[in-house]
C-alpha angles and dihedrals in degrees: 000000000000094000090059103109119211098197131052100014121177088253089053097052097050086049094055093039081056096044092045092048090055090054093257110143116205149164121243127218093351114186100193092093128054119268129029106298116200103189126359122201096201093184093056099034096236138131131210125209117194118199106199122185117229 
């Protein structure tokens, strides 16, 4: 279990690449807000939580 990463997982990377290719700008793993935000779209006031299997 110590090898399980909480940030920058493979599913997060593929989602970020897709969003960036569609010209969405985002913040990743933002600590200013409560919880563990995976992707934060500040322009649209939207957060994305990604549940990945390990």
